[in-house]
Amino acid sequence: MQGIILFASLTSTYLMVIAKRTPALIRSFRYQSFCLFLLTFSIALEERRMDLYIIAGLLLVIKVFLIPQLLYRIIKRINANEDLGLFINPQLSLLWALGFTYLSWIFTAYLIVPSNQAQASILAIAFFIVLAGIFLMIFRMTALAQVIGLLVMENGLFLLASTVSGGMPFFVEIAIFFDVFVSVLIMGFFVYRISRLFTHIDVNKLSRLKG
Amino acid sequence: MEIFLILGIPALLSIAALSFGKRKAFGVINSIGYLAVLSAGIFLAKKVIFSGCTYSFFGFIYLDALSAFFIFVISVVSFAASLYSIGYIKRDIRGAIISEEKAKIYYVLFNLFCLSMFFVPAVNNLGMLWVAIEMTTLVSAFLVGFYNTKKSVEAAWKYIIICSVGIIFALLGTILFSYAFSIAGLSKSLNWSDIAPVAHILDKNILKIAFIFILVGYGTKAGLAPMHTWLPDAHSQAVAPISALLSGVLLKTAIYAILRFGIITIKGVGFAYFSHLMILFGIISLVISCCFILVQKDLKRLLAYSSIEHIGIISIGFGLGTPLAIAGSLLHVFNHAVTKSLMFFGAGNIVHAYKKHNMNAIRGVIKALPFTGIMVLAGCFALTGFPPFSIFISELLIIIASFVNGSYLVAASLLLFLAVIFGAFIYHFGRMLFGNLPKGMAVAGEPLSGKLAFLFLFFQICAVGIILVFVKKDLLWITERLFRG
């Protein structure tokens, strides 16, 4: 069961890497968050832990519903071009993503004892998601894509934390959720401001400050 | 007890600012509040240094000498910034640059920003430490983009994105630390007071990788080159008192976080690993900042690059790691905080009077703003490490320590870059401070509160420089306690 969920989250990350338009990116982000929710929920069912139920609930509310909804609303309000502005076309991005998958597997093998196969695959996928987030932030030009890239990185870290070290302490986890939510609100505010002042959200053209 | 005052007063003031922030007297109330915070900070430092570390609030808050020291530094600079804000904000309202509504928002954000910074050294849990540092970024992004011009919004965007990515790496490092802790067969916890005593049994490989992530992550926030790219933009576009806070203490809170994880790494992996990394990043920061200082045209960016330089010096000092070097570094944290705040206040007044950041257009500051001019002149010498000011002492301690340690290469490069930067600073500021006034430039008065802030900081710069010559022994004693903690 967990294997299928992990595979689904891997697939959704690949979808993000090859997405051309912002709504598609947000949709895949929603799928990815939903996979994380299922994973946390299944662990909670297995171990019968109250705190994991709460965390799964928060994941569902914040990352599956609130944040994507917020991002959709921002797109609507700023009326911007929905193209992501790719530096690298989807085919090449796919190649990069394959490379990242391999890289994270090697890194995982270095980090933990090879006997534990299940944990190793989760760890590798988590690192891959983090790398994919960095990739999105660097090679997509719009400000919104950067916000989503950051969220993807955070999702990867959530996967890492929840499975590898048995999760962060409960109240830290809650604080991080709160923090992520607030940061998306604030970044959304700034995206809105950028689009009003510059009439575009192409971060590549933000180059007034130099030297 | 004192810690509740320190955390409570900014929280109360931010709520008060919501309702009374528009009143003219609020600035004064604000700085009275920070005076109380400062005195609580002094009491706290005294208590912790003489009677050891304390827990409070169910172990959520943990204070040892290191955190008390950083709290003290934050309280000094935030008091000075609150004093300076009174006149600065009033002048902006009068000049119709900002509305009264905006002044209210300024005071709310100012207090929230200080609150989040006070949280960083106070919390026990390393995960909460991360949350507190991320909070400082989120709150101060508004203060960087406060004037809502194209440049300031661009700076705020770069600041929030680069620092958030950096801090995500720090979270990865934190998770790896907790992973190392959990595979050692210990119960799940991220409390510093639980991890530090057992650091020596943690897995070495994982600690090494985790510390790299921590150093890159929090190093981004600390402004260590080559992750410094947000820093000159944010510092040059922020409101002047906030530039002082950013440069004076925000960078130091990130250094504090690096130190906390560094102590665990030293205990687990050995000292050489930590030392090499810190010295490497320190030297890179010195080289890069030196190049940019030489060719700089913008006054506030010049000061921002100088912050990178000083962060580099601090990190080299911690990297050397002998008690002498650590004493030098900690002192440098304090000295740089007060001196750089003074310079940013001065730069704020100059930019306001000339309406320009470009140093080629600023001439004859001493004639236009006599008080600010003299203070900036003194501050310029202090910042570049001229005796009898305090930075001279701390830089000297670090250089002596590197000679004693046998790291001649480090000492030589420190001396070389300090000399070059000294020359560049004297050249830039000499041209700005002296010379003829531009045409049509009137001699303007300066607000009293601004002057008080200058005098307060100037007193600290001189007093620390002179007193420290006499109390070397106490200093070493205190540092040793810090080192053990």
Short mmCIF file of C-alpha atoms in Angstrom, two decimals, chain B residues 24-471:
data_model
loop_
_atom_site.label_atom_id
_atom_site.label_comp_id
_atom_site.label_asym_id
_atom_site.label_seq_id
_atom_site.Cartn_x
_atom_site.Cartn_y
_atom_site.Cartn_z
CA LYS B 24 2.64 61.00 17.97
CA ALA B 25 3.74 59.90 21.44
CA PHE B 26 3.81 56.24 20.56
CA GLY B 27 7.42 56.34 19.42
CA VAL B 28 8.46 57.56 22.87
CA ILE B 29 6.45 54.84 24.63
CA ASN B 30 8.05 52.34 22.30
CA SER B 31 11.56 53.32 23.26
CA ILE B 32 10.70 53.40 26.97
CA GLY B 33 9.55 49.82 26.50
CA TYR B 34 12.85 48.89 24.91
CA LEU B 35 14.74 50.60 27.71
CA ALA B 36 12.96 48.21 30.06
CA VAL B 37 13.86 45.31 27.78
CA LEU B 38 17.48 46.43 27.80
CA SER B 39 17.67 46.55 31.58
CA ALA B 40 15.99 43.13 31.80
CA GLY B 41 18.57 41.89 29.33
CA ILE B 42 21.41 43.15 31.51
CA PHE B 43 19.93 41.51 34.62
CA LEU B 44 19.42 38.29 32.73
CA ALA B 45 23.02 38.24 31.52
CA LYS B 46 24.26 38.86 35.04
CA LYS B 47 22.08 36.15 36.52
CA VAL B 48 22.95 33.52 33.94
CA ILE B 49 26.68 34.18 33.99
CA PHE B 50 26.92 33.95 37.75
CA SER B 51 24.42 31.21 38.51
CA GLY B 52 24.43 28.98 35.44
CA CYS B 53 21.79 28.04 32.91
CA THR B 54 18.10 28.17 33.64
CA TYR B 55 14.99 26.52 32.28
CA SER B 56 11.56 27.99 32.33
CA PHE B 57 8.12 27.43 30.89
CA PHE B 58 8.28 23.58 31.03
CA GLY B 59 11.70 23.42 29.49
CA PHE B 60 10.54 25.31 26.43
CA ILE B 61 12.91 28.15 27.19
CA TYR B 62 16.53 27.42 27.99
CA LEU B 63 19.06 30.11 28.76
CA ASP B 64 22.79 29.72 29.12
CA ALA B 65 25.57 32.26 28.89
CA LEU B 66 25.64 32.13 25.09
CA SER B 67 21.95 32.88 24.67
CA ALA B 68 22.02 35.55 27.38
CA PHE B 69 24.85 37.28 25.55
CA PHE B 70 22.93 37.32 22.26
CA ILE B 71 19.79 38.53 23.99
CA PHE B 72 21.82 41.36 25.47
CA VAL B 73 23.17 42.37 22.05
CA ILE B 74 19.70 42.30 20.51
CA SER B 75 18.28 44.43 23.32
CA VAL B 76 21.02 47.07 22.95
CA VAL B 77 20.51 47.48 19.22
CA SER B 78 16.72 47.33 19.35
CA PHE B 79 16.70 50.06 22.01
CA ALA B 80 18.90 52.27 19.84
CA ALA B 81 16.74 51.55 16.79
CA SER B 82 13.56 52.39 18.67
CA LEU B 83 15.09 55.72 19.74
CA TYR B 84 16.15 56.52 16.21
CA SER B 85 12.77 55.49 14.80
CA ILE B 86 10.97 58.28 16.67
CA GLY B 87 12.59 61.08 14.73
CA TYR B 88 12.90 59.12 11.51
CA ILE B 89 9.25 58.15 11.24
CA LYS B 90 8.09 61.62 12.27
CA ARG B 91 10.22 63.16 9.53
CA ASP B 92 8.84 60.72 6.95
CA ILE B 93 5.28 61.59 7.97
CA ARG B 94 6.04 65.28 7.76
CA GLY B 95 7.62 64.84 4.34
CA ALA B 96 4.48 62.95 3.25
CA ILE B 97 6.61 59.94 2.30
CA ILE B 98 4.43 57.69 4.43
CA SER B 99 0.96 58.13 5.88
CA GLU B 100 0.09 57.93 9.59
CA GLU B 101 -1.60 54.60 8.92
CA LYS B 102 1.67 53.32 7.55
CA ALA B 103 3.54 54.58 10.62
CA LYS B 104 1.24 52.44 12.71
CA ILE B 105 2.05 49.40 10.57
CA TYR B 106 5.73 50.24 10.94
CA TYR B 107 5.55 50.09 14.73
CA VAL B 108 3.58 46.85 14.72
CA LEU B 109 6.10 45.20 12.42
CA PHE B 110 9.07 46.67 14.30
CA ASN B 111 7.89 45.07 17.51
CA LEU B 112 7.06 41.74 15.90
CA PHE B 113 10.49 41.71 14.29
CA CYS B 114 12.22 42.32 17.63
CA LEU B 115 10.02 39.69 19.30
CA SER B 116 10.95 37.05 16.74
CA MET B 117 14.63 37.88 17.16
CA PHE B 118 14.41 37.59 20.95
CA PHE B 119 12.85 34.16 20.51
CA VAL B 120 15.83 32.80 18.58
CA PRO B 121 18.32 32.62 21.46
CA ALA B 122 15.66 31.85 24.06
CA VAL B 123 14.12 28.62 22.74
CA ASN B 124 15.43 25.23 23.76
CA ASN B 125 14.07 23.19 20.88
CA LEU B 126 16.15 23.21 17.71
CA GLY B 127 13.01 22.91 15.59
CA MET B 128 11.52 25.97 17.25
CA LEU B 129 14.81 27.74 16.65
CA TRP B 130 14.19 27.14 12.95
CA VAL B 131 10.64 28.44 13.20
CA ALA B 132 11.82 31.58 15.01
CA ILE B 133 14.46 32.32 12.38
CA GLU B 134 11.97 31.82 9.54
CA MET B 135 9.62 34.21 11.39
CA THR B 136 12.31 36.90 11.45
CA THR B 137 12.55 36.59 7.65
CA LEU B 138 8.82 36.79 7.10
CA VAL B 139 8.28 39.82 9.32
CA SER B 140 11.28 41.77 8.12
CA ALA B 141 10.41 41.20 4.44
CA PHE B 142 7.58 43.69 4.93
CA LEU B 143 9.99 46.16 6.47
CA VAL B 144 12.39 45.77 3.53
CA GLY B 145 9.59 46.41 1.06
CA PHE B 146 8.11 49.11 3.27
CA TYR B 147 8.32 52.05 0.86
CA ASN B 148 6.60 50.03 -1.87
CA THR B 149 8.83 51.30 -4.67
CA LYS B 150 9.99 49.07 -7.50
CA LYS B 151 13.42 48.71 -6.01
CA SER B 152 12.28 47.94 -2.49
CA VAL B 153 9.72 45.34 -3.60
CA GLU B 154 12.37 43.68 -5.75
CA ALA B 155 14.74 43.62 -2.77
CA ALA B 156 12.04 42.20 -0.51
CA TRP B 157 11.21 39.48 -3.02
CA LYS B 158 14.83 38.41 -3.41
CA TYR B 159 15.26 38.53 0.36
CA ILE B 160 12.26 36.36 1.13
CA ILE B 161 12.95 33.80 -1.62
CA ILE B 162 16.69 33.39 -1.09
CA CYS B 163 16.40 33.25 2.69
CA SER B 164 13.49 30.81 2.55
CA VAL B 165 15.43 28.44 0.34
CA GLY B 166 18.42 28.78 2.61
CA ILE B 167 16.34 28.09 5.63
CA ILE B 168 14.79 25.00 4.01
CA PHE B 169 18.31 23.61 3.80
CA ALA B 170 18.70 24.41 7.47
CA LEU B 171 15.51 22.44 8.16
CA LEU B 172 16.97 19.52 6.22
CA GLY B 173 20.06 19.77 8.41
CA THR B 174 17.92 19.87 11.53
CA ILE B 175 16.02 16.76 10.43
CA LEU B 176 19.30 14.95 9.79
CA PHE B 177 20.49 15.92 13.28
CA SER B 178 17.32 14.47 14.75
CA TYR B 179 17.78 11.37 12.56
CA ALA B 180 21.28 10.92 13.96
CA PHE B 181 19.76 11.29 17.39
CA SER B 182 17.04 8.71 16.77
CA ILE B 183 19.27 6.00 15.25
CA ALA B 184 21.53 6.28 18.28
CA GLY B 185 18.62 4.62 20.11
CA LEU B 186 17.57 7.67 22.07
CA SER B 187 14.05 8.92 22.53
CA LYS B 188 12.64 11.40 20.05
CA SER B 189 13.60 14.92 20.99
CA LEU B 190 15.04 18.00 19.41
CA ASN B 191 15.80 19.79 22.65
CA TRP B 192 19.25 21.26 22.77
CA SER B 193 19.56 20.32 26.43
CA ASP B 194 18.93 16.66 25.52
CA ILE B 195 21.13 16.48 22.43
CA ALA B 196 24.21 18.36 23.59
CA PRO B 197 25.23 16.00 26.44
CA VAL B 198 25.10 12.90 24.21
CA ALA B 199 26.57 14.45 21.07
CA HIS B 200 29.67 12.25 21.19
CA ILE B 201 27.73 9.02 20.52
CA LEU B 202 25.94 10.27 17.40
CA ASP B 203 26.76 8.92 13.93
CA LYS B 204 29.72 10.86 12.52
CA ASN B 205 28.83 10.66 8.82
CA ILE B 206 25.33 11.96 9.34
CA LEU B 207 26.52 14.76 11.60
CA LYS B 208 29.02 15.88 8.98
CA ILE B 209 26.42 16.09 6.22
CA ALA B 210 23.87 17.66 8.55
CA PHE B 211 26.28 20.38 9.58
CA ILE B 212 27.01 21.27 5.96
CA PHE B 213 23.30 21.79 5.38
CA ILE B 214 23.06 23.84 8.56
CA LEU B 215 26.02 25.98 7.59
CA VAL B 216 24.72 26.63 4.08
CA GLY B 217 21.19 27.22 5.36
CA TYR B 218 21.77 29.50 8.30
CA GLY B 219 24.85 30.86 6.54
CA THR B 220 22.52 32.27 3.90
CA LYS B 221 20.69 34.14 6.62
CA ALA B 222 23.96 35.20 8.25
CA GLY B 223 25.20 36.66 4.98
CA LEU B 224 28.23 34.42 4.56
CA ALA B 225 29.52 34.61 0.99
CA PRO B 226 28.75 33.12 -1.53
CA MET B 227 25.17 32.88 -0.19
CA HIS B 228 25.07 36.61 0.55
CA THR B 229 23.36 37.90 -2.58
CA TRP B 230 20.14 39.00 -0.86
CA LEU B 231 21.99 41.04 1.74
CA PRO B 232 23.10 44.21 -0.07
CA ASP B 233 19.68 44.56 -1.71
CA ALA B 234 17.71 44.14 1.49
CA HIS B 235 19.99 46.33 3.61
CA SER B 236 20.05 49.14 1.10
CA GLN B 237 16.27 49.23 0.56
CA ALA B 238 15.01 48.76 4.14
CA VAL B 239 13.94 51.64 6.38
CA ALA B 240 17.11 53.01 8.05
CA PRO B 241 16.44 51.79 11.63
CA ILE B 242 15.56 48.38 10.18
CA SER B 243 18.79 48.29 8.17
CA ALA B 244 20.55 48.71 11.50
CA LEU B 245 18.59 45.87 13.04
CA LEU B 246 19.11 43.63 10.03
CA SER B 247 22.81 44.18 9.89
CA GLY B 248 23.43 44.57 13.60
CA VAL B 249 21.50 41.65 15.05
CA LEU B 250 19.54 39.63 12.49
CA LEU B 251 22.76 38.29 10.97
CA LYS B 252 23.98 37.46 14.45
CA THR B 253 20.94 35.40 15.32
CA ALA B 254 21.80 33.18 12.35
CA ILE B 255 25.39 32.98 13.61
CA TYR B 256 23.96 31.93 16.96
CA ALA B 257 22.08 29.07 15.30
CA ILE B 258 25.24 27.95 13.49
CA LEU B 259 27.10 27.98 16.81
CA ARG B 260 24.49 25.84 18.53
CA PHE B 261 24.73 23.15 15.87
CA GLY B 262 28.47 23.73 15.67
CA ILE B 263 28.92 22.80 19.33
CA ILE B 264 27.10 19.50 18.74
CA THR B 265 29.23 18.86 15.66
CA ILE B 266 32.44 19.62 17.55
CA LYS B 267 31.52 17.17 20.25
CA GLY B 268 30.49 14.51 17.75
CA VAL B 269 32.98 14.80 14.91
CA GLY B 270 35.92 16.69 16.33
CA PHE B 271 37.04 20.26 16.07
CA ALA B 272 38.98 20.28 12.79
CA TYR B 273 35.91 19.74 10.60
CA PHE B 274 34.00 22.67 12.09
CA SER B 275 37.08 24.85 12.08
CA HIS B 276 37.97 24.30 8.42
CA LEU B 277 34.45 25.02 7.21
CA MET B 278 34.06 28.20 9.25
CA ILE B 279 37.46 29.57 8.22
CA LEU B 280 36.80 28.71 4.56
CA PHE B 281 33.48 30.57 4.47
CA GLY B 282 34.99 33.43 6.48
CA ILE B 283 37.81 33.95 4.02
CA ILE B 284 35.48 33.76 1.01
CA SER B 285 33.29 36.42 2.65
CA LEU B 286 36.29 38.66 3.22
CA VAL B 287 37.50 38.36 -0.37
CA ILE B 288 34.11 38.98 -1.97
CA SER B 289 33.14 41.85 0.30
CA CYS B 290 36.53 43.49 -0.19
CA CYS B 291 36.14 43.48 -3.99
CA PHE B 292 32.65 44.97 -3.83
CA ILE B 293 33.61 47.60 -1.25
CA LEU B 294 36.37 48.89 -3.50
CA VAL B 295 34.09 49.58 -6.47
CA GLN B 296 30.92 50.52 -4.58
CA LYS B 297 28.90 53.59 -5.53
CA ASP B 298 25.89 53.25 -3.24
CA LEU B 299 26.29 54.35 0.37
CA LYS B 300 24.00 51.81 2.00
CA ARG B 301 25.27 48.95 -0.16
CA LEU B 302 28.79 49.86 0.94
CA LEU B 303 27.75 49.39 4.56
CA ALA B 304 25.97 46.14 3.66
CA TYR B 305 29.13 44.69 2.11
CA SER B 306 31.01 45.76 5.19
CA SER B 307 28.55 43.63 7.20
CA ILE B 308 29.53 40.62 5.08
CA GLU B 309 33.16 41.40 5.82
CA HIS B 310 32.54 41.51 9.57
CA ILE B 311 30.47 38.33 9.52
CA GLY B 312 33.45 36.75 7.77
CA ILE B 313 35.77 37.95 10.54
CA ILE B 314 33.41 36.59 13.20
CA SER B 315 33.21 33.22 11.50
CA ILE B 316 37.00 33.05 11.18
CA GLY B 317 37.27 33.80 14.91
CA PHE B 318 34.91 30.97 15.82
CA GLY B 319 36.69 28.73 13.36
CA LEU B 320 40.04 29.30 15.09
CA GLY B 321 38.38 28.17 18.27
CA THR B 322 40.97 29.00 20.94
CA PRO B 323 39.47 30.82 23.95
CA LEU B 324 41.20 34.01 22.84
CA ALA B 325 39.70 33.82 19.35
CA ILE B 326 36.24 33.02 20.68
CA ALA B 327 36.45 35.95 23.07
CA GLY B 328 37.43 38.11 20.13
CA SER B 329 34.56 36.83 18.01
CA LEU B 330 31.91 37.29 20.68
CA LEU B 331 33.17 40.79 21.34
CA HIS B 332 33.13 41.40 17.64
CA VAL B 333 29.49 40.35 17.51
CA PHE B 334 28.69 43.09 20.01
CA ASN B 335 31.06 45.71 18.61
CA HIS B 336 29.95 45.24 15.06
CA ALA B 337 26.31 45.41 16.12
CA VAL B 338 26.68 48.80 17.79
CA THR B 339 29.09 50.31 15.28
CA LYS B 340 27.17 49.22 12.21
CA SER B 341 23.91 50.47 13.71
CA LEU B 342 25.51 53.85 14.24
CA MET B 343 26.68 53.91 10.64
CA PHE B 344 23.27 52.93 9.28
CA PHE B 345 21.62 55.65 11.34
CA GLY B 346 24.12 58.10 9.93
CA ALA B 347 23.50 56.80 6.41
CA GLY B 348 19.76 57.18 7.01
CA ASN B 349 20.19 60.85 7.91
CA ILE B 350 22.52 61.49 4.99
CA VAL B 351 20.24 59.78 2.46
CA HIS B 352 17.29 61.71 3.82
CA ALA B 353 19.08 65.06 3.53
CA TYR B 354 20.53 64.48 0.04
CA LYS B 355 17.67 62.30 -1.28
CA LYS B 356 20.28 60.07 -2.92
CA HIS B 357 22.15 56.83 -2.27
CA ASN B 358 24.87 57.54 -4.80
CA MET B 359 28.12 58.44 -3.07
CA ASN B 360 29.35 60.52 -6.01
CA ALA B 361 26.51 62.98 -5.45
CA ILE B 362 27.03 63.32 -1.70
CA ARG B 363 29.53 65.96 -0.68
CA GLY B 364 30.19 68.05 2.42
CA VAL B 365 28.14 66.08 4.95
CA ILE B 366 30.03 67.70 7.84
CA LYS B 367 28.74 71.10 6.74
CA ALA B 368 25.19 70.01 5.99
CA LEU B 369 24.67 67.77 9.03
CA PRO B 370 27.39 68.64 11.54
CA PHE B 371 26.35 66.21 14.27
CA THR B 372 25.73 63.24 11.98
CA GLY B 373 28.87 64.05 10.04
CA ILE B 374 31.13 63.90 13.09
CA MET B 375 29.46 60.73 14.35
CA VAL B 376 29.82 59.05 10.95
CA LEU B 377 33.47 60.08 10.77
CA ALA B 378 34.14 58.50 14.15
CA GLY B 379 32.03 55.50 13.23
CA CYS B 380 33.97 55.05 10.00
CA PHE B 381 37.24 54.85 11.92
CA ALA B 382 35.65 52.55 14.48
CA LEU B 383 34.27 50.25 11.80
CA THR B 384 37.60 49.87 10.05
CA GLY B 385 39.32 48.90 13.27
CA PHE B 386 41.05 52.04 14.44
CA PRO B 387 42.10 52.39 18.10
CA PRO B 388 40.76 53.38 20.64
CA PHE B 389 37.42 52.09 19.38
CA SER B 390 36.13 48.68 20.32
CA ILE B 391 36.38 46.86 16.97
CA PHE B 392 40.13 47.39 17.09
CA ILE B 393 40.33 45.29 20.26
CA SER B 394 38.23 42.42 18.95
CA GLU B 395 39.99 42.27 15.61
CA LEU B 396 43.33 42.39 17.39
CA LEU B 397 42.28 39.47 19.62
CA ILE B 398 41.32 37.37 16.60
CA ILE B 399 44.55 38.17 14.76
CA ILE B 400 46.70 37.44 17.82
CA ALA B 401 44.83 34.18 18.30
CA SER B 402 45.50 33.14 14.73
CA PHE B 403 49.22 33.86 15.14
CA VAL B 404 49.36 31.96 18.43
CA ASN B 405 47.47 29.11 16.78
CA GLY B 406 50.04 28.96 13.98
CA SER B 407 47.51 29.79 11.26
CA TYR B 408 49.76 32.34 9.59
CA LEU B 409 47.92 32.22 6.30
CA VAL B 410 44.65 33.16 7.99
CA ALA B 411 46.30 35.96 9.92
CA ALA B 412 48.02 37.30 6.83
CA SER B 413 44.87 37.34 4.73
CA LEU B 414 42.93 38.97 7.57
CA LEU B 415 45.51 41.74 7.84
CA LEU B 416 45.70 42.22 4.08
CA PHE B 417 41.95 42.51 3.54
CA LEU B 418 41.43 44.68 6.60
CA ALA B 419 44.06 47.07 5.30
CA VAL B 420 42.49 47.26 1.84
CA ILE B 421 39.02 47.77 3.27
CA PHE B 422 40.35 50.45 5.61
CA GLY B 423 41.75 52.33 2.63
CA ALA B 424 38.54 52.01 0.65
CA PHE B 425 36.40 53.22 3.54
CA ILE B 426 38.55 56.24 4.26
CA TYR B 427 38.51 57.12 0.55
CA HIS B 428 34.72 56.80 0.20
CA PHE B 429 33.83 58.54 3.43
CA GLY B 430 36.50 61.20 3.08
CA ARG B 431 34.97 62.27 -0.22
CA MET B 432 31.47 62.26 1.19
CA LEU B 433 32.09 63.97 4.51
CA PHE B 434 34.32 66.79 3.35
CA GLY B 435 34.20 69.02 0.32
CA ASN B 436 31.74 71.65 -0.83
CA LEU B 437 28.03 71.39 -0.41
CA PRO B 438 26.03 70.81 -3.57
CA LYS B 439 24.16 73.91 -4.73
CA GLY B 440 20.86 74.70 -3.06
CA MET B 441 21.54 72.43 -0.10
CA ALA B 442 20.27 73.86 3.18
CA VAL B 443 21.75 73.06 6.58
CA ALA B 444 19.04 71.06 8.33
CA GLY B 445 18.44 70.40 12.00
CA GLU B 446 18.42 66.89 13.39
CA PRO B 447 15.84 65.39 15.75
CA LEU B 448 16.81 65.00 19.40
CA SER B 449 15.88 61.32 19.60
CA GLY B 450 18.18 60.58 16.69
CA LYS B 451 21.02 62.35 18.46
CA LEU B 452 20.35 60.38 21.64
CA ALA B 453 20.55 57.13 19.69
CA PHE B 454 23.89 58.20 18.21
CA LEU B 455 25.28 59.15 21.61
CA PHE B 456 24.08 55.93 23.20
CA LEU B 457 25.82 53.82 20.56
CA PHE B 458 28.91 56.00 20.47
CA PHE B 459 29.28 55.65 24.21
CA GLN B 460 29.20 51.86 23.86
CA ILE B 461 31.78 51.89 21.10
CA CYS B 462 34.26 53.98 23.10
CA ALA B 463 33.53 52.56 26.52
CA VAL B 464 33.89 48.95 25.46
CA GLY B 465 37.09 49.78 23.62
CA ILE B 466 38.65 51.40 26.64
CA ILE B 467 37.27 49.26 29.46
CA LEU B 468 38.21 46.00 27.83
CA VAL B 469 41.88 46.81 27.97
CA PHE B 470 41.64 46.54 31.75
CA VAL B 471 39.41 43.52 32.26
#
